[in-house]
XYZ file of N, CA and C in Angstrom:
813
model
N -76.406 -96.458 -27.999
C -76.774 -96.617 -29.257
C -76.072 -95.435 -30.108
N -75.541 -95.603 -31.251
C -74.885 -94.610 -32.045
C -76.021 -93.801 -32.729
N -76.021 -92.542 -32.729
C -77.010 -91.625 -33.247
C -76.554 -91.328 -34.743
N -77.508 -91.731 -35.639
C -77.335 -91.368 -37.039
C -78.358 -90.681 -37.569
N -77.966 -89.448 -38.118
C -78.986 -88.488 -38.762
C -78.403 -88.050 -40.014
N -78.772 -88.697 -41.111
C -78.006 -88.243 -42.351
C -78.519 -87.076 -42.998
N -79.642 -86.400 -42.430
C -79.939 -85.156 -43.275
C -79.751 -84.009 -42.334
N -78.989 -84.041 -41.350
C -78.704 -82.928 -40.594
C -79.319 -82.791 -39.425
N -78.898 -83.412 -38.122
C -79.617 -83.619 -37.088
C -79.798 -82.346 -36.172
N -81.010 -82.507 -35.316
C -80.906 -81.511 -34.230
C -81.497 -82.178 -33.062
N -80.708 -82.350 -31.914
C -81.131 -83.131 -30.724
C -82.197 -82.244 -30.037
N -83.075 -83.092 -29.454
C -84.095 -82.526 -28.467
C -84.668 -83.483 -27.668
N -85.975 -83.524 -27.253
C -86.556 -84.466 -26.295
C -87.095 -85.470 -27.246
N -87.964 -86.353 -26.738
C -88.428 -87.664 -27.624
C -89.287 -87.154 -28.817
N -89.200 -87.781 -29.902
C -89.952 -87.410 -30.961
C -91.338 -86.992 -30.828
N -91.684 -85.610 -31.361
C -92.844 -84.970 -31.152
C -94.095 -85.812 -31.736
N -93.651 -86.169 -33.025
C -94.944 -86.790 -33.835
C -95.184 -88.252 -33.320
N -94.317 -88.907 -32.627
C -94.591 -90.224 -32.133
C -95.691 -90.136 -31.166
N -95.644 -89.128 -30.309
C -96.651 -88.955 -29.211
C -98.106 -88.565 -29.852
N -98.181 -87.791 -30.988
C -99.483 -87.469 -31.400
C -99.987 -88.398 -32.496
N -99.334 -89.406 -33.016
C -99.727 -90.298 -33.884
C -101.049 -90.999 -33.660
N -101.216 -91.584 -32.416
C -102.468 -92.294 -32.236
C -103.758 -91.427 -32.174
N -103.526 -90.067 -31.686
C -104.656 -89.094 -31.651
C -104.873 -88.739 -33.093
N -104.050 -88.368 -34.029
C -104.221 -88.204 -35.397
C -104.941 -89.391 -36.035
N -104.578 -90.354 -35.839
C -105.077 -91.655 -36.637
C -106.603 -91.826 -36.204
N -106.882 -91.648 -34.761
C -108.154 -91.910 -34.344
C -109.006 -90.780 -34.816
N -108.669 -89.494 -34.977
C -109.438 -88.420 -35.503
C -109.867 -88.694 -37.000
N -108.841 -89.209 -37.852
C -109.146 -89.407 -39.163
C -110.032 -90.494 -39.297
N -110.013 -91.627 -38.467
C -110.849 -92.724 -38.558
C -112.406 -92.452 -38.132
N -112.399 -91.526 -37.073
C -113.636 -90.980 -36.755
C -114.517 -90.077 -37.774
N -113.767 -89.286 -38.445
C -114.274 -88.380 -39.438
C -114.546 -88.879 -40.750
N -113.783 -89.945 -41.198
C -113.903 -90.514 -42.507
C -115.390 -90.905 -42.821
N -115.980 -91.876 -41.904
C -117.389 -92.109 -42.210
C -118.302 -91.038 -42.498
N -118.197 -89.936 -41.743
C -119.162 -88.806 -41.962
C -118.797 -88.093 -43.176
N -117.506 -88.121 -43.819
C -117.193 -87.349 -44.945
C -117.432 -88.091 -46.220
N -117.659 -89.586 -46.168
C -117.751 -90.378 -47.256
C -119.005 -90.082 -47.974
N -119.071 -90.025 -49.276
C -120.112 -89.704 -50.040
C -120.101 -90.602 -51.336
N -121.167 -90.741 -52.007
C -121.067 -91.626 -53.182
C -120.754 -90.841 -54.471
N -119.372 -90.740 -54.528
C -118.811 -90.192 -55.738
C -118.006 -91.064 -56.640
N -118.334 -91.131 -57.911
C -117.763 -92.119 -58.841
C -116.414 -91.753 -59.075
N -115.555 -92.725 -59.329
C -114.132 -92.468 -59.774
C -114.124 -92.051 -61.229
N -113.087 -91.301 -61.571
C -112.871 -90.915 -62.863
C -112.996 -92.002 -63.888
N -113.698 -91.839 -65.011
C -113.655 -92.860 -65.950
C -112.378 -93.024 -66.590
N -111.660 -92.214 -66.788
C -110.406 -92.299 -67.470
C -109.385 -93.205 -66.706
N -109.583 -93.388 -65.368
C -108.745 -94.280 -64.543
C -109.437 -95.739 -64.294
N -110.619 -95.814 -64.845
C -111.199 -97.051 -64.668
C -111.868 -97.188 -63.223
N -112.426 -98.158 -62.799
C -113.128 -98.222 -61.532
C -112.181 -98.788 -60.314
N -111.005 -99.066 -60.614
C -110.072 -99.521 -59.608
C -108.661 -99.075 -59.795
N -108.466 -98.170 -60.771
C -107.005 -97.830 -60.926
C -106.513 -96.781 -60.198
N -106.851 -96.560 -58.889
C -106.264 -95.579 -58.060
C -104.922 -95.748 -57.848
N -104.382 -96.900 -57.665
C -102.995 -97.376 -57.359
C -102.056 -96.817 -58.370
N -102.333 -96.799 -59.614
C -101.376 -96.299 -60.621
C -101.884 -95.277 -61.542
N -103.106 -94.810 -61.536
C -103.490 -93.859 -62.327
C -103.038 -92.476 -62.240
N -102.271 -92.090 -63.357
C -101.483 -90.840 -63.488
C -102.506 -89.660 -63.310
N -101.913 -88.547 -62.952
C -102.623 -87.252 -62.885
C -103.064 -86.760 -64.277
N -104.246 -86.312 -64.438
C -104.746 -85.968 -65.766
C -103.919 -84.611 -66.336
N -103.835 -84.484 -67.468
C -102.946 -83.483 -68.205
C -103.454 -82.085 -67.578
N -102.477 -81.199 -67.061
C -102.629 -80.033 -66.571
C -103.336 -79.883 -65.201
N -103.387 -81.036 -64.528
C -103.986 -80.939 -63.123
C -103.039 -81.467 -62.162
N -103.304 -81.176 -60.885
C -102.325 -81.002 -59.851
C -102.891 -81.948 -58.633
N -102.106 -82.823 -58.293
C -102.532 -83.870 -57.097
C -101.672 -83.527 -55.838
N -102.202 -83.543 -54.733
C -101.420 -83.363 -53.543
C -101.671 -84.486 -52.552
N -100.464 -84.895 -51.958
C -100.526 -85.996 -51.010
C -99.663 -85.664 -49.760
N -100.155 -85.970 -48.716
C -99.539 -85.753 -47.444
C -99.951 -86.839 -46.313
N -98.885 -87.113 -45.647
C -99.086 -88.206 -44.707
C -98.079 -88.369 -43.496
N -98.145 -89.373 -42.879
C -97.362 -89.730 -41.643
C -97.079 -91.229 -41.453
N -95.888 -91.625 -41.054
C -95.658 -93.038 -40.729
C -94.758 -92.981 -39.583
N -94.942 -94.084 -38.761
C -94.096 -94.466 -37.658
C -93.602 -95.810 -37.800
N -92.309 -95.833 -37.413
C -91.386 -97.230 -37.835
C -90.798 -97.558 -36.516
N -90.624 -98.875 -36.361
C -89.784 -99.402 -35.312
C -89.068 -100.699 -35.747
N -87.936 -100.814 -35.138
C -87.110 -102.120 -35.591
C -86.850 -102.957 -34.445
N -87.216 -104.247 -34.583
C -86.852 -105.282 -33.493
C -85.542 -105.555 -33.469
N -84.619 -105.293 -34.421
C -83.243 -105.417 -34.553
C -82.505 -104.035 -34.426
N -81.840 -103.817 -33.489
C -81.098 -102.510 -33.338
C -81.858 -101.533 -32.491
N -83.048 -101.899 -32.147
C -83.871 -100.947 -31.138
C -84.164 -99.513 -31.380
N -84.138 -99.230 -32.754
C -84.478 -97.868 -33.300
C -85.876 -97.778 -33.434
N -86.435 -96.400 -33.480
C -87.760 -95.938 -33.804
C -87.657 -94.752 -34.350
N -88.598 -94.383 -35.461
C -88.616 -93.058 -36.109
C -90.051 -92.743 -36.561
N -90.091 -91.435 -36.803
C -91.366 -91.135 -37.446
C -91.137 -90.018 -38.498
N -91.972 -89.843 -39.480
C -91.751 -88.791 -40.497
C -92.991 -88.155 -40.832
N -92.887 -86.845 -41.034
C -94.097 -85.863 -41.217
C -93.732 -84.536 -41.898
N -94.294 -84.148 -42.823
C -95.756 -84.276 -43.204
C -95.669 -85.294 -44.628
N -94.486 -85.543 -45.185
C -94.339 -86.446 -46.357
C -95.228 -85.567 -47.489
N -95.208 -84.442 -47.752
C -95.908 -83.702 -48.802
C -95.372 -84.016 -50.219
N -96.171 -84.388 -51.110
C -95.840 -84.507 -52.477
C -96.767 -83.988 -53.458
N -96.326 -83.240 -54.343
C -97.155 -82.512 -55.415
C -96.898 -83.228 -56.668
N -98.016 -83.660 -57.451
C -97.980 -84.361 -58.645
C -98.492 -83.405 -59.752
N -97.963 -83.533 -60.935
C -98.530 -82.556 -62.035
C -98.420 -83.265 -63.282
N -99.744 -83.274 -63.979
C -99.702 -84.024 -65.294
C -99.226 -82.993 -66.399
N -98.097 -83.108 -66.694
C -97.393 -82.334 -67.756
C -98.006 -82.635 -69.225
N -98.148 -83.860 -69.461
C -98.769 -84.170 -70.757
C -99.615 -85.538 -70.447
N -100.234 -86.075 -71.378
C -101.157 -87.239 -71.035
C -100.098 -88.503 -70.811
N -98.973 -88.474 -71.102
C -97.976 -89.509 -70.860
C -96.887 -89.278 -69.801
N -96.694 -87.977 -69.395
C -95.647 -87.600 -68.411
C -96.303 -86.966 -67.219
N -95.902 -87.522 -65.975
C -96.410 -86.920 -64.643
C -95.135 -86.527 -63.961
N -94.981 -85.346 -63.489
C -93.962 -84.874 -62.785
C -94.172 -84.783 -61.294
N -93.125 -84.969 -60.356
C -93.476 -84.820 -58.889
C -92.306 -84.045 -58.279
N -92.889 -83.478 -57.042
C -92.008 -82.742 -56.134
C -92.412 -83.251 -54.661
N -91.287 -83.591 -53.994
C -91.341 -83.911 -52.675
C -90.841 -82.767 -51.650
N -91.691 -82.217 -50.858
C -91.162 -81.088 -50.053
C -90.389 -81.756 -48.768
N -89.465 -81.199 -48.226
C -88.758 -81.511 -47.173
C -89.850 -82.012 -45.891
N -89.349 -83.108 -45.344
C -90.160 -83.571 -44.197
C -89.262 -83.598 -42.969
N -89.798 -83.741 -41.758
C -88.925 -83.808 -40.581
C -88.943 -85.274 -40.220
N -87.809 -85.813 -39.911
C -87.779 -87.178 -39.371
C -87.235 -87.087 -37.970
N -88.031 -87.780 -36.950
C -87.627 -87.715 -35.507
C -87.282 -89.196 -35.302
N -86.103 -89.379 -34.650
C -85.507 -90.753 -34.266
C -85.152 -90.745 -33.070
N -85.233 -91.979 -32.430
C -85.043 -92.078 -31.042
C -83.436 -92.035 -30.970
N -83.012 -91.560 -29.675
C -81.647 -91.392 -29.368
C -81.282 -91.966 -28.100
N -80.037 -91.710 -27.601
C -79.631 -92.239 -26.259
C -80.310 -91.505 -25.167
N -80.628 -92.144 -24.077
C -81.302 -91.899 -22.874
C -82.553 -91.031 -22.951
N -83.337 -91.487 -23.956
C -84.847 -90.823 -24.318
C -84.718 -89.458 -24.991
N -83.540 -89.100 -25.547
C -83.492 -88.002 -26.325
C -83.834 -88.400 -27.781
N -84.275 -87.361 -28.662
C -84.606 -87.416 -29.978
C -83.636 -86.894 -30.744
N -83.461 -87.410 -31.940
C -82.635 -86.763 -33.010
C -83.426 -86.335 -34.248
N -83.443 -85.112 -34.516
C -84.245 -84.589 -35.656
C -83.514 -84.278 -36.885
N -84.045 -84.314 -37.878
C -83.256 -84.137 -39.203
C -84.397 -83.779 -40.342
N -83.930 -83.092 -41.325
C -84.886 -82.797 -42.467
C -84.383 -83.586 -43.696
N -85.313 -84.074 -44.497
C -85.118 -84.675 -45.790
C -84.889 -83.700 -46.828
N -84.189 -84.018 -47.899
C -83.998 -83.156 -49.046
C -85.377 -82.986 -49.781
N -85.324 -81.973 -50.684
C -86.313 -81.958 -51.620
C -85.968 -82.804 -52.671
N -87.050 -83.464 -53.237
C -86.924 -84.620 -54.229
C -87.731 -84.193 -55.503
N -87.202 -84.681 -56.586
C -87.722 -84.287 -57.915
C -87.833 -85.540 -58.770
N -89.042 -85.841 -59.416
C -89.262 -87.125 -60.050
C -90.068 -86.832 -61.324
N -90.179 -88.076 -62.060
C -90.922 -88.047 -63.277
C -91.382 -89.463 -63.658
N -92.698 -89.696 -64.223
C -93.025 -90.883 -64.542
C -93.491 -90.823 -66.099
N -92.956 -91.581 -67.071
C -93.314 -91.424 -68.361
C -93.946 -92.728 -68.923
N -95.096 -92.801 -69.368
C -95.670 -93.888 -69.901
C -95.168 -94.167 -71.266
N -94.635 -95.276 -71.417
C -93.985 -95.745 -72.967
C -95.205 -96.317 -73.810
N -96.202 -96.725 -73.112
C -97.116 -97.472 -73.941
C -98.263 -98.067 -73.177
N -99.481 -98.216 -73.762
C -100.633 -98.635 -73.011
C -101.706 -99.223 -73.896
N -102.438 -100.201 -73.357
C -103.526 -100.793 -74.193
C -104.601 -100.965 -73.254
N -105.875 -101.535 -73.337
C -106.934 -101.551 -72.703
C -106.633 -102.272 -71.225
N -105.693 -103.275 -71.203
C -105.310 -104.053 -70.016
C -103.894 -103.708 -69.445
N -103.074 -103.132 -70.307
C -101.703 -103.148 -69.906
C -101.060 -101.619 -70.003
N -100.286 -101.427 -68.993
C -99.506 -100.067 -69.083
C -97.972 -100.399 -68.664
N -97.143 -99.694 -69.420
C -95.685 -99.957 -68.934
C -94.906 -98.487 -69.189
N -94.138 -98.222 -68.313
C -93.381 -97.064 -68.387
C -92.058 -97.021 -67.421
N -91.555 -95.810 -67.362
C -90.439 -95.639 -66.564
C -90.523 -94.519 -65.553
N -90.017 -94.699 -64.382
C -90.106 -93.629 -63.412
C -88.685 -93.324 -62.742
N -88.442 -92.192 -62.533
C -87.032 -91.788 -61.914
C -87.168 -90.677 -60.936
N -86.375 -90.516 -60.014
C -86.321 -89.398 -58.978
C -84.968 -89.107 -58.457
N -84.803 -87.883 -58.164
C -83.497 -87.449 -57.566
C -83.859 -87.052 -56.139
N -83.018 -87.490 -55.251
C -83.330 -87.304 -53.781
C -84.700 -88.048 -53.352
N -84.886 -89.255 -53.603
C -86.106 -89.886 -53.290
C -86.245 -90.037 -51.756
N -87.589 -89.580 -51.156
C -87.749 -89.552 -49.800
C -87.669 -91.101 -49.177
N -87.038 -91.221 -48.031
C -86.893 -92.500 -47.326
C -88.190 -92.978 -47.016
N -88.579 -94.211 -47.319
C -89.843 -94.884 -47.067
C -90.028 -95.279 -45.730
N -91.139 -95.749 -45.329
C -91.416 -96.227 -44.039
C -90.465 -97.485 -43.688
N -90.014 -98.181 -44.423
C -89.233 -99.343 -44.148
C -87.693 -98.998 -44.446
N -87.441 -97.833 -44.665
C -86.018 -97.441 -45.218
C -84.935 -97.552 -44.133
N -83.727 -98.086 -44.472
C -82.695 -98.005 -43.535
C -82.042 -96.776 -43.302
N -82.088 -96.192 -42.142
C -81.644 -94.745 -42.049
C -79.995 -94.593 -42.262
N -79.375 -95.771 -42.246
C -77.899 -95.721 -42.453
C -77.629 -95.422 -43.923
N -78.522 -95.401 -44.798
C -78.307 -95.020 -46.085
C -78.892 -93.599 -46.569
N -78.225 -92.837 -47.264
C -78.672 -91.636 -47.784
C -79.109 -91.816 -49.357
N -80.315 -91.710 -49.681
C -80.850 -92.024 -50.922
C -80.453 -90.793 -51.842
N -79.977 -91.109 -53.229
C -79.506 -90.169 -54.053
C -80.452 -89.946 -55.302
N -80.740 -91.256 -55.969
C -81.560 -91.379 -57.118
C -82.149 -92.726 -57.145
N -83.280 -92.851 -57.914
C -83.904 -94.254 -58.275
C -84.259 -94.211 -59.747
N -84.242 -95.319 -60.396
C -84.824 -95.430 -61.711
C -85.405 -96.844 -61.802
N -86.631 -96.697 -62.445
C -87.380 -98.167 -62.469
C -88.145 -98.167 -63.771
N -88.170 -99.425 -64.090
C -89.190 -99.794 -65.220
C -90.403 -100.500 -64.591
N -91.570 -100.261 -64.884
C -92.799 -100.709 -64.413
C -93.788 -101.297 -65.465
N -94.457 -102.308 -64.969
C -95.453 -102.731 -65.897
C -96.791 -103.025 -65.030
N -97.967 -102.463 -65.353
C -99.175 -102.844 -64.677
C -100.195 -103.401 -65.586
N -100.938 -104.455 -65.132
C -101.764 -105.131 -65.870
C -103.127 -105.177 -65.128
N -104.217 -104.842 -65.803
C -105.570 -104.850 -65.237
C -106.494 -105.714 -66.019
N -106.309 -107.066 -65.632
C -107.213 -108.090 -66.420
C -108.730 -108.019 -66.128
N -109.242 -107.539 -65.101
C -110.579 -107.373 -65.006
C -110.876 -106.036 -64.208
N -112.191 -105.655 -64.407
C -112.585 -104.319 -63.763
C -112.244 -104.262 -62.265
N -111.994 -105.261 -61.392
C -111.745 -105.175 -60.051
C -110.417 -105.609 -59.590
N -109.573 -105.927 -60.557
C -108.193 -106.330 -60.115
C -107.032 -105.599 -60.892
N -105.994 -105.346 -60.323
C -104.684 -104.764 -60.982
C -103.496 -105.485 -60.379
N -102.543 -105.658 -61.225
C -101.265 -106.373 -60.753
C -100.196 -105.365 -61.394
N -98.886 -105.305 -60.684
C -97.973 -104.575 -61.155
C -96.609 -105.154 -60.647
N -95.607 -104.883 -61.361
C -94.297 -105.128 -61.119
C -93.315 -104.074 -61.385
N -92.165 -104.005 -60.824
C -91.164 -102.834 -61.028
C -89.778 -103.417 -60.726
N -88.779 -103.169 -61.604
C -87.517 -103.566 -61.537
C -86.515 -102.202 -61.725
N -85.674 -102.123 -60.838
C -84.779 -100.786 -60.934
C -83.544 -100.889 -60.082
N -83.158 -99.628 -59.821
C -81.836 -99.466 -59.153
C -81.899 -98.304 -58.176
N -81.448 -98.357 -56.973
C -81.270 -97.385 -56.189
C -79.731 -96.993 -56.004
N -79.451 -95.638 -56.108
C -78.081 -95.070 -55.832
C -78.165 -94.342 -54.552
N -77.101 -94.738 -53.674
C -77.246 -94.267 -52.383
C -75.694 -93.831 -51.863
N -75.608 -93.226 -50.838
C -74.272 -93.022 -50.090
C -74.514 -93.552 -48.632
N -73.492 -94.242 -48.111
C -73.537 -94.708 -46.767
C -73.318 -93.359 -45.755
N -74.059 -93.342 -44.769
C -73.815 -92.164 -43.695
C -72.346 -92.099 -43.169
N -71.766 -91.075 -43.284
C -70.493 -90.893 -42.662
C -69.336 -91.541 -43.522
N -69.793 -91.830 -44.656
C -68.753 -92.437 -45.599
C -68.769 -91.760 -47.037
N -67.871 -91.680 -47.849
C -67.679 -91.032 -49.208
C -68.041 -92.172 -50.088
N -68.406 -91.783 -51.360
C -68.537 -92.725 -52.304
C -70.002 -93.249 -52.532
N -70.396 -93.232 -53.841
C -71.702 -93.599 -54.063
C -71.853 -95.019 -54.499
N -72.935 -95.857 -54.183
C -73.047 -97.163 -54.443
C -74.451 -97.320 -54.980
N -74.671 -98.341 -55.634
C -76.091 -98.873 -56.122
C -76.553 -100.138 -55.678
N -77.870 -100.367 -55.683
C -78.393 -101.552 -55.343
C -79.541 -102.006 -56.167
N -79.678 -103.154 -56.741
C -81.039 -103.587 -57.583
C -82.134 -103.553 -56.629
N -83.389 -103.120 -57.030
C -84.557 -103.262 -56.365
C -85.616 -103.931 -57.175
N -86.660 -104.344 -56.435
C -87.684 -105.098 -57.307
C -89.096 -104.960 -56.420
N -90.220 -104.801 -57.071
C -91.368 -104.820 -56.314
C -92.463 -105.426 -57.042
N -93.425 -106.042 -56.446
C -94.592 -106.696 -56.819
C -95.826 -106.210 -55.968
N -96.995 -105.880 -56.700
C -98.129 -105.435 -55.867
C -99.381 -105.998 -56.655
N -100.486 -106.221 -55.949
C -101.756 -106.400 -56.458
C -102.812 -105.528 -55.672
N -103.796 -105.181 -56.415
C -104.875 -104.269 -55.901
C -106.236 -104.888 -56.409
N -107.323 -104.866 -55.360
C -108.570 -105.347 -55.566
C -109.557 -104.295 -55.189
N -110.571 -104.067 -55.996
C -111.608 -103.126 -55.649
C -112.694 -103.815 -54.822
N -112.965 -103.426 -53.527
C -114.098 -104.109 -52.938
C -115.480 -103.480 -53.313
N -115.383 -102.147 -53.514
C -116.625 -101.462 -54.050
C -116.146 -100.234 -54.644
N -117.137 -99.332 -55.181
C -116.685 -98.054 -56.044
C -115.631 -97.214 -55.233
N -115.585 -97.131 -53.854
C -114.937 -96.350 -53.295
C -113.692 -96.893 -52.322
N -113.589 -98.362 -52.316
C -112.614 -98.974 -51.481
C -111.694 -99.871 -52.189
N -110.392 -99.843 -52.023
C -109.415 -100.578 -52.591
C -108.477 -101.312 -51.654
N -108.184 -102.529 -51.760
C -107.197 -103.150 -50.954
C -105.980 -103.603 -51.738
N -104.815 -103.280 -51.179
C -103.577 -103.604 -51.783
C -102.659 -104.389 -51.110
N -101.857 -105.259 -51.799
C -100.760 -105.964 -51.096
C -99.526 -105.883 -51.914
N -98.268 -105.790 -51.161
C -97.090 -105.793 -52.030
C -95.825 -106.510 -51.437
N -94.848 -106.697 -52.150
C -93.616 -107.308 -51.719
C -92.561 -106.397 -52.414
N -91.546 -106.043 -51.646
C -90.517 -105.223 -52.036
C -89.114 -105.704 -51.763
N -88.087 -105.647 -52.408
C -86.801 -106.200 -52.258
C -85.773 -105.278 -52.555
N -84.931 -104.935 -51.595
C -83.596 -104.049 -51.766
C -82.480 -105.074 -51.534
N -81.747 -105.280 -52.630
C -80.712 -106.096 -52.766
C -79.438 -105.832 -52.336
N -78.846 -106.502 -51.226
C -77.492 -106.261 -50.788
C -77.132 -104.807 -50.664
N -77.736 -103.930 -49.815
C -77.255 -102.656 -49.716
C -76.079 -102.299 -48.895
N -75.630 -103.507 -48.252
C -74.252 -103.316 -47.660
C -73.330 -104.588 -48.138
N -72.060 -104.236 -48.008
C -71.049 -105.351 -48.455
C -71.185 -106.450 -47.370
N -71.619 -107.645 -47.984
C -71.601 -108.876 -47.116
C -73.045 -109.009 -46.374
N -73.981 -107.998 -46.691
C -75.266 -108.172 -46.027
C -76.192 -108.847 -47.124
N -77.120 -109.465 -46.592
C -78.076 -110.271 -47.511
C -79.189 -109.156 -47.957
N -79.954 -109.709 -49.094
C -81.008 -108.768 -49.577
C -82.138 -108.617 -48.498
N -82.890 -107.568 -48.329
C -83.886 -107.381 -47.377
C -85.195 -107.362 -48.212
N -85.984 -108.194 -47.694
C -87.612 -108.267 -48.317
C -88.606 -107.908 -47.267
N -89.633 -107.162 -47.770
C -90.668 -106.566 -47.127
C -92.008 -106.793 -47.691
N -93.164 -106.941 -46.789
C -94.372 -107.247 -47.236
C -95.322 -105.965 -46.817
N -96.258 -105.548 -47.531
C -97.268 -104.424 -47.037
C -98.402 -104.903 -47.417
N -99.456 -104.319 -46.609
C -100.944 -104.453 -46.881
C -101.587 -103.007 -46.659
N -102.380 -102.589 -47.609
C -102.990 -101.208 -47.542
C -104.606 -101.146 -47.794
N -105.046 -100.143 -47.353
C -106.541 -100.037 -47.570
C -106.705 -98.498 -48.110
N -107.324 -98.255 -49.210
C -107.597 -96.955 -49.696
C -109.053 -96.905 -49.903
N -109.780 -95.646 -49.242
C -110.971 -95.297 -49.265
C -111.262 -93.901 -49.959
N -112.156 -93.702 -50.821
C -112.474 -92.540 -51.223
C -113.514 -91.836 -50.243
N -113.034 -90.751 -49.636
C -113.741 -90.051 -48.712
C -114.953 -89.182 -49.304
N -114.464 -88.380 -50.307
C -115.462 -87.673 -51.202
C -114.709 -87.335 -52.541
N -115.358 -86.572 -53.424
C -114.842 -86.544 -54.598
C -113.481 -86.248 -54.847
N -112.589 -87.033 -55.405
C -111.283 -86.753 -55.696
C -110.388 -86.747 -54.311
N -110.836 -87.225 -53.217
C -109.998 -87.117 -52.048
C -110.050 -88.621 -51.439
N -108.954 -89.128 -50.984
C -108.749 -90.531 -50.682
C -107.941 -90.469 -49.450
N -108.179 -91.595 -48.536
C -107.485 -91.841 -47.361
C -106.739 -93.111 -47.671
N -105.497 -93.201 -47.396
C -104.684 -94.565 -47.539
C -104.232 -94.853 -46.275
N -104.212 -96.064 -45.757
C -103.719 -96.653 -44.648
C -103.058 -97.735 -45.065
N -101.865 -98.090 -44.270
C -101.156 -99.259 -44.604
C -100.221 -99.826 -43.396
N -99.838 -100.921 -43.401
C -99.028 -101.533 -42.526
C -97.879 -102.408 -43.243
N -96.632 -102.544 -42.744
C -95.833 -103.340 -43.350
C -94.676 -103.800 -42.511
N -93.912 -104.802 -42.885
C -92.888 -105.364 -42.159
C -91.745 -105.915 -43.040
N -90.552 -105.948 -42.670
C -89.501 -106.774 -43.352
C -89.478 -108.092 -42.942
N -89.226 -108.922 -43.723
C -89.198 -110.436 -43.333
C -87.814 -111.067 -42.622
N -86.823 -110.248 -43.035
C -85.512 -110.801 -42.410
C -84.614 -109.469 -42.140
N -83.721 -109.587 -41.097
C -82.900 -108.541 -40.625
C -81.741 -108.446 -41.751
N -81.228 -107.080 -41.988
C -80.133 -106.844 -42.688
C -79.538 -105.565 -42.276
N -78.315 -105.532 -42.011
C -77.551 -104.331 -41.751
C -78.071 -103.865 -40.474
N -78.267 -104.740 -39.496
C -78.651 -104.463 -38.015
C -80.088 -103.711 -38.124
N -81.020 -104.033 -38.894
C -82.261 -103.556 -38.774
C -83.327 -104.427 -39.473
N -84.502 -104.501 -38.891
C -85.617 -105.165 -39.257
C -87.042 -104.586 -38.742
N -87.153 -103.405 -39.666
C -88.385 -102.383 -39.162
C -89.695 -102.996 -39.563
N -90.823 -102.514 -38.907
C -92.085 -102.660 -39.218
C -92.728 -101.190 -39.176
N -93.917 -101.048 -39.732
C -94.329 -99.653 -39.809
C -95.842 -99.591 -39.832
N -96.448 -98.440 -39.460
C -97.932 -98.015 -39.673
C -98.004 -96.616 -40.368
N -98.751 -96.352 -41.382
C -98.723 -95.159 -42.010
C -100.271 -94.771 -42.340
N -100.407 -93.514 -42.615
C -101.662 -93.008 -43.285
C -101.377 -91.734 -44.084
N -102.103 -91.412 -45.113
C -101.884 -90.067 -45.717
C -103.319 -89.886 -46.427
N -103.485 -88.715 -46.885
C -104.660 -88.013 -47.646
C -104.139 -87.839 -49.053
N -104.782 -87.951 -50.090
C -104.540 -87.675 -51.519
C -105.667 -87.119 -51.995
N -105.471 -85.777 -52.598
C -106.342 -84.927 -53.347
C -105.989 -84.842 -54.725
N -106.718 -85.383 -55.764
C -106.395 -85.199 -57.172
C -107.349 -84.596 -58.029
C-alpha cells in the first residue's frame, strides 16, 4: 500500500492513539453519569440549539476530541487527536475560530505507522439575519481540518458555505448548507474545487440531551470519480454547566477514489 501523508509524515510503529481509543471512550462513558447535573441551557440559545448556537459576545468556547476512521475500500485506517478548536464571539453576529494542529496517525506497510501534523486553521461564521425560527449566514475557513470521513489524498485549503437553520418547535432544529471546498491533490500541483452540501436534523430528548442526524455530499473530488455521500448519527449530552459530551458515528454510502470510510468519534465542548 502506498503511504500518503499530506501534512509531513514521520514513520514509527502502529498508531499510538488507535490503541488507547477504547480505554479513553470507556473512561468518558463511566465518568459522564457521575458528572451530570441539572443545569439549564442558556436562554439565548433556546432549549435545543446546541448544534448551531454561536458563542456569546466576548466569550470563548473550547472543543477537543478524537476520532478513529477505517475504510473497507483501500484498507486504510487512521486516527486524529486532539482536534482542539477555540471559538470566540467577536460580536453578536460574528464568531471566529482557530484550529490548533493535530496529529494524524495512519496505517502503513508491514504494520508501521505514518504520522503527520495538520496545519493551523482559521475561520469565521457571520450571521446575515435571524428571526424567531430562522437563522442564515455564511461560514469560511482557511486550512480546514480533515474530518472523520475525509479522503487523505486531498489537502484541504479553504471552505466557503452558506447555511440556513430552522427551528420550528422547541424540540426540533433543521439545517442545510451549500458551499465549495478548495483543495490540492497530494503529490500534485494546482488547486481544484468541489461543491459540497449538507443536511442535518436535531431533536432534544430532554433538557440536557440532543440527538442529531446528518447527510453530507462531496461532489466529484477526483476527475472521473463519482460524488461521495455520507451519513452521521450523533448524541450530545450536557455533563454539567456549559460542558457537553458529543459522540457520533458515520459512514460513507458509496466508494469514491479508492476509499469508503466509516468512523467513531467523541469530543468535549466547554462554552
